[in-house]
Short mmCIF file of C-alpha atoms in Angstrom, two decimals:
data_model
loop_
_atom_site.label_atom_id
_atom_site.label_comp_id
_atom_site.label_asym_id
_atom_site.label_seq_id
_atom_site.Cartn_x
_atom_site.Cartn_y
_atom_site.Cartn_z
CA UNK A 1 79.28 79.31 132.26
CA UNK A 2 81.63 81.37 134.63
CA UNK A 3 82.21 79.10 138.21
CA UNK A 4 82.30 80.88 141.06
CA UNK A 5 85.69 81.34 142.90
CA UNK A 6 84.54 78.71 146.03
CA UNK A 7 83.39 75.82 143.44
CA UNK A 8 86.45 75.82 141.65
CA UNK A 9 88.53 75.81 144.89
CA UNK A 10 86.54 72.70 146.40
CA UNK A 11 86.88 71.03 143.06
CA UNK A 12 90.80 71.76 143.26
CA UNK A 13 91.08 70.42 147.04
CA UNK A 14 88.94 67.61 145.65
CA UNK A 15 91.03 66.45 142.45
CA UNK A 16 94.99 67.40 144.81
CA UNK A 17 97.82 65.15 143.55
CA UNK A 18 95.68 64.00 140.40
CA UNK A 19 97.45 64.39 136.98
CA UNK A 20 94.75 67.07 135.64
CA UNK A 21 95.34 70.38 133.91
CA UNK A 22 93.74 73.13 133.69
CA UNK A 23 90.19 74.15 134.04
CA UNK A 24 88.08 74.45 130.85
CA UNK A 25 84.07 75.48 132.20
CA UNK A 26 81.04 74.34 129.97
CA UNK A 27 79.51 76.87 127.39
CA UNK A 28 76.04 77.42 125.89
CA UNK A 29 73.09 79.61 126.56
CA UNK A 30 70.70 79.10 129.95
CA UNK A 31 68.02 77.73 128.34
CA UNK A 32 69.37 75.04 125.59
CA UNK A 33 67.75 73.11 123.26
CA UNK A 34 69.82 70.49 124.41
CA UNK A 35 73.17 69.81 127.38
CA UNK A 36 75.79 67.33 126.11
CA UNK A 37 77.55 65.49 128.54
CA UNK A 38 81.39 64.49 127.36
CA UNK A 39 84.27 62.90 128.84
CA UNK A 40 87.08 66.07 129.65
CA UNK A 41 89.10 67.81 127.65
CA UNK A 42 91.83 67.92 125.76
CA UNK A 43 95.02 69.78 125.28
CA UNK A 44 93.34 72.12 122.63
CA UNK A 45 90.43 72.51 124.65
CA UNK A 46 92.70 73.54 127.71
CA UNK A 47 94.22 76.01 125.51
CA UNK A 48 91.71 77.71 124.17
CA UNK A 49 88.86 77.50 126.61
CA UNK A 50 86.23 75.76 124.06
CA UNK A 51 84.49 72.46 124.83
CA UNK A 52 84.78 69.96 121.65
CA UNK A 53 87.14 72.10 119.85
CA UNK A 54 88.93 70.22 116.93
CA UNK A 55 87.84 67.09 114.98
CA UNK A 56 85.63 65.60 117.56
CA UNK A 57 83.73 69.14 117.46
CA UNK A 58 83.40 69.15 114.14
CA UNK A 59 81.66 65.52 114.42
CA UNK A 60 79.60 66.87 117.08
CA UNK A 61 78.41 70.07 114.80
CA UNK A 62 78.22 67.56 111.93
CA UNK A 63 75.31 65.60 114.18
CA UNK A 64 73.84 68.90 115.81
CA UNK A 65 73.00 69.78 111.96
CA UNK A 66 71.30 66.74 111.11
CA UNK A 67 68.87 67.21 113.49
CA UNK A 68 68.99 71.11 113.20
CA UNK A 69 70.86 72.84 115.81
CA UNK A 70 74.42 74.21 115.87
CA UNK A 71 76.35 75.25 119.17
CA UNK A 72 74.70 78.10 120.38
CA UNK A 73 71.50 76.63 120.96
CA UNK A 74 73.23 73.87 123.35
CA UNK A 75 75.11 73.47 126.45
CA UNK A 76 78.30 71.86 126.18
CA UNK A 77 80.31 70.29 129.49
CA UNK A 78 81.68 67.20 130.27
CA UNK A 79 82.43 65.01 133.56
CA UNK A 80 85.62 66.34 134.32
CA UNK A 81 86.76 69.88 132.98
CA UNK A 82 90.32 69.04 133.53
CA UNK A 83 92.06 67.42 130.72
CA UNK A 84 93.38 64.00 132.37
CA UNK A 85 97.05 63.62 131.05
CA UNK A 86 99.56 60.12 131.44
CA UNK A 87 103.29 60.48 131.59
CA UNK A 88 105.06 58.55 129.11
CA UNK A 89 108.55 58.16 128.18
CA UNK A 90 109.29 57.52 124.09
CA UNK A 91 111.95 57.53 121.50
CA UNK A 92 112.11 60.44 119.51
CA UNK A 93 113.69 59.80 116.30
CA UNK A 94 113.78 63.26 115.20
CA UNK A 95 115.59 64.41 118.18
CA UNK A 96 117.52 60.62 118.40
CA UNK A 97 117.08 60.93 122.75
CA UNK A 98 113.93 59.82 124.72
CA UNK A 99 111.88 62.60 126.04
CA UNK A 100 108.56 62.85 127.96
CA UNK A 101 105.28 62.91 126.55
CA UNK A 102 102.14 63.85 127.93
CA UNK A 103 99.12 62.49 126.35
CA UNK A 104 95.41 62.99 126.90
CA UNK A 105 94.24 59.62 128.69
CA UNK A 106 90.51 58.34 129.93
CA UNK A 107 89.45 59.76 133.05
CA UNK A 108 89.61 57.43 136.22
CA UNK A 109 86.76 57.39 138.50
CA UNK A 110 88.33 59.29 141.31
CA UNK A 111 88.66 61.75 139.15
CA UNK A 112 85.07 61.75 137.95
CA UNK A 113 83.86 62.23 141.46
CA UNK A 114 86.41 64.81 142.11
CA UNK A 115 84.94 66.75 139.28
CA UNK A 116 81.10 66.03 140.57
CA UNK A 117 80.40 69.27 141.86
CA UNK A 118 80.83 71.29 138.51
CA UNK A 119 78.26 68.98 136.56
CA UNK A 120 75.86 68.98 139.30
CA UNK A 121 76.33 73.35 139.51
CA UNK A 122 75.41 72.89 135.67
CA UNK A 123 72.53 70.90 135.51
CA UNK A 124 71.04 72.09 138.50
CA UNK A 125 71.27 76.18 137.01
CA UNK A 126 70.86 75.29 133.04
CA UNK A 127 68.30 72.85 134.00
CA UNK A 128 67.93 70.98 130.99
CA UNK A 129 65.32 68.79 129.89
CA UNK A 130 66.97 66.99 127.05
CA UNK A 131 70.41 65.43 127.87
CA UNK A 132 72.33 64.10 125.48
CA UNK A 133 75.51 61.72 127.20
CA UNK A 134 78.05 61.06 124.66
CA UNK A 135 80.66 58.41 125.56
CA UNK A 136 80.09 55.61 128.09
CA UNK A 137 81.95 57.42 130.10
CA UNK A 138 79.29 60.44 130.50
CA UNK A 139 76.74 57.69 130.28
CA UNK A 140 77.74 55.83 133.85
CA UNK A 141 78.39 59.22 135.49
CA UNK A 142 74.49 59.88 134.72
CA UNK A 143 73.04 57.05 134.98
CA UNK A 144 75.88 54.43 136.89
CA UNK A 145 77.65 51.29 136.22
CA UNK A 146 76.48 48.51 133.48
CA UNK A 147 76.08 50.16 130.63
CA UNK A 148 77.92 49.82 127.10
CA UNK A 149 77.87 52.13 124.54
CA UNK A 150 78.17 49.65 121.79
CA UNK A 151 75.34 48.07 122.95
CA UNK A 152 73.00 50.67 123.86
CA UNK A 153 73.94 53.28 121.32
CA UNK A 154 70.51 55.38 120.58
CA UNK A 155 68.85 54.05 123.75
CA UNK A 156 66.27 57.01 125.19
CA UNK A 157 66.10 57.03 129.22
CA UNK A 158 62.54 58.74 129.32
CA UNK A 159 61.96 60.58 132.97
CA UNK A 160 64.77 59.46 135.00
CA UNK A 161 66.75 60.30 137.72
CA UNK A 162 70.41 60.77 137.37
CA UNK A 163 73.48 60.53 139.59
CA UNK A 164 74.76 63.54 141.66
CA UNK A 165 76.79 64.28 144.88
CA UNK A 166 74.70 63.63 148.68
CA UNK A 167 74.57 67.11 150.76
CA UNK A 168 77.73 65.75 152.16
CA UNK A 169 79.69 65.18 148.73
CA UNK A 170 81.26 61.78 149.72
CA UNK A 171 79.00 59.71 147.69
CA UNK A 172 76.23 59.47 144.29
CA UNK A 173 72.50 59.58 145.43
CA UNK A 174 69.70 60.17 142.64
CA UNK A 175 68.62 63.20 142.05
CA UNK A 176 64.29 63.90 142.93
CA UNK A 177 64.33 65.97 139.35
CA UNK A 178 63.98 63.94 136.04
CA UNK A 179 65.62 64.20 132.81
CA UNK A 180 65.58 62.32 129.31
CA UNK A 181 68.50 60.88 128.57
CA UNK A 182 70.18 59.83 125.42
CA UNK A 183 73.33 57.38 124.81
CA UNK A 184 75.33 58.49 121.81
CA UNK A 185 78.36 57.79 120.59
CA UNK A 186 81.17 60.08 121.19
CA UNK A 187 81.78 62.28 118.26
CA UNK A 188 85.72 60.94 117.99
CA UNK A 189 84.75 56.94 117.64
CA UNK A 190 84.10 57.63 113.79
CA UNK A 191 87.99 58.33 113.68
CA UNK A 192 88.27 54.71 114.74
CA UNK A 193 85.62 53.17 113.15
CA UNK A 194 84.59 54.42 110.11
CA UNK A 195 81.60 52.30 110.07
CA UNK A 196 80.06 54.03 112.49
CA UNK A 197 78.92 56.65 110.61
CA UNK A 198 75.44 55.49 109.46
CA UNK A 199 74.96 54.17 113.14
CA UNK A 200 75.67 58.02 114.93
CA UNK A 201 73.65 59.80 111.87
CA UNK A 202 70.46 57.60 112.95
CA UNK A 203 70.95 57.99 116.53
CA UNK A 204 71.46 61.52 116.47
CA UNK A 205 68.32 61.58 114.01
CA UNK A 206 66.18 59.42 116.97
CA UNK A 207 66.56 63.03 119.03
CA UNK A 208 64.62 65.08 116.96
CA UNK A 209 60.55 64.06 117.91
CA UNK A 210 62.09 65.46 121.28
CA UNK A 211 63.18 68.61 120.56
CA UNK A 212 59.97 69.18 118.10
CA UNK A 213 57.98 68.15 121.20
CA UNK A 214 60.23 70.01 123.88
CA UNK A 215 59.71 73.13 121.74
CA UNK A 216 55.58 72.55 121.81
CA UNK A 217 55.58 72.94 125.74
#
């Protein structure tokens, strides 16, 4: 989805003096099957403009199958579309000197509501029924504070209101429209915990009865 010019500039005066690069938008068609909520990018993303690009896509694609979709027939984004980077200082053996890293690093919650605008553009133009929040960090931007992932993994919000930004952008009110929600792991925990696996094939599985009767309507 292309932003327009003023959206990105209030999301840039919004997020000023915040360690954020770039600007990666959300992709899919207008009318998806499903929209999957992430965390932010990465550097690859950054680079080459493509939400979940890498091994965590290729999770997500691995679960879209299973219940049989593949990208094109969802809407990717994530709560901030910068990729959040720390400054580190390490040892570099190969070079024998200490030089500067810049890893990818958990979004804060500034920078969450910085980036408020562009998910709220998105859901209120792709208007999705179905929304699938992977991470607990999508989770609480949708739905606010209290949740765990590890304990709610597979959990269905039927008809809910979510979080977005009062006329006034200074605060979260919920939104009058509803939505059904779904808490799913993020595609990159199996990389961490391999025994995972059974427990995001069944939750990803636990979407399907949706779609079937999304597609009835």
């Amino acid at each position: 989805m292309k932003y327009p010019n003023d959206l990105i500039s209030k999301v840039k005066q919004r997020s000023r003096g915040m360690k954020l690069e770039g600007i990666n938008e959300g992709a899919g068609p207008k009318s998806p099957a499903l929209m999957i909520v992430g965390e932010a990018p990465g550097r690859k993303e950054i680079q080459l403009h493509i939400p979940f690009h890498g091994s965590s896509g290729k999770e997500l694609m691995k679960s879209l199958a299973l219940i049989g979709l593949k990208r094109s027939d969802v809407y990717i984004t994530s709560v901030v579309r910068s990729r959040p980077y720390a400054i580190k200082k390490v040892f570099s053996k190969r070079e024998n000197k200490e030089v500067i890293k810049y890893p990818n690093r958990k979004p804060t919650k500034k920078e969450i509501f910085a980036h408020a605008p562009f998910l709220d553009y998105e859901i209120k133009h792709v208007k999705p029924k179905l929304i699938v929040a992977v991470g607990g960090t999508a989770i609480k931007r949708l739905l606010g504070p209290g949740h765990s992932i590890s304990q709610e993994h597979g959990k269905v919000v039927k008809n809910t209101s979510i979080l977005q930004l009062n006329d006034k952008e200074d605060d979260y009110v919920w939104s009058k429209q509803k939505y059904t929600v779904f808490f799913q792991y993020h595609p990159a925990a199996v990389f961490y915990n391999r025994k995972l696996a059974n427990d995001i094939k069944e939750d990803w599985l636990s979407i399907k009865p949706y779609l079937h009767k999304e597609a009835k309507k």
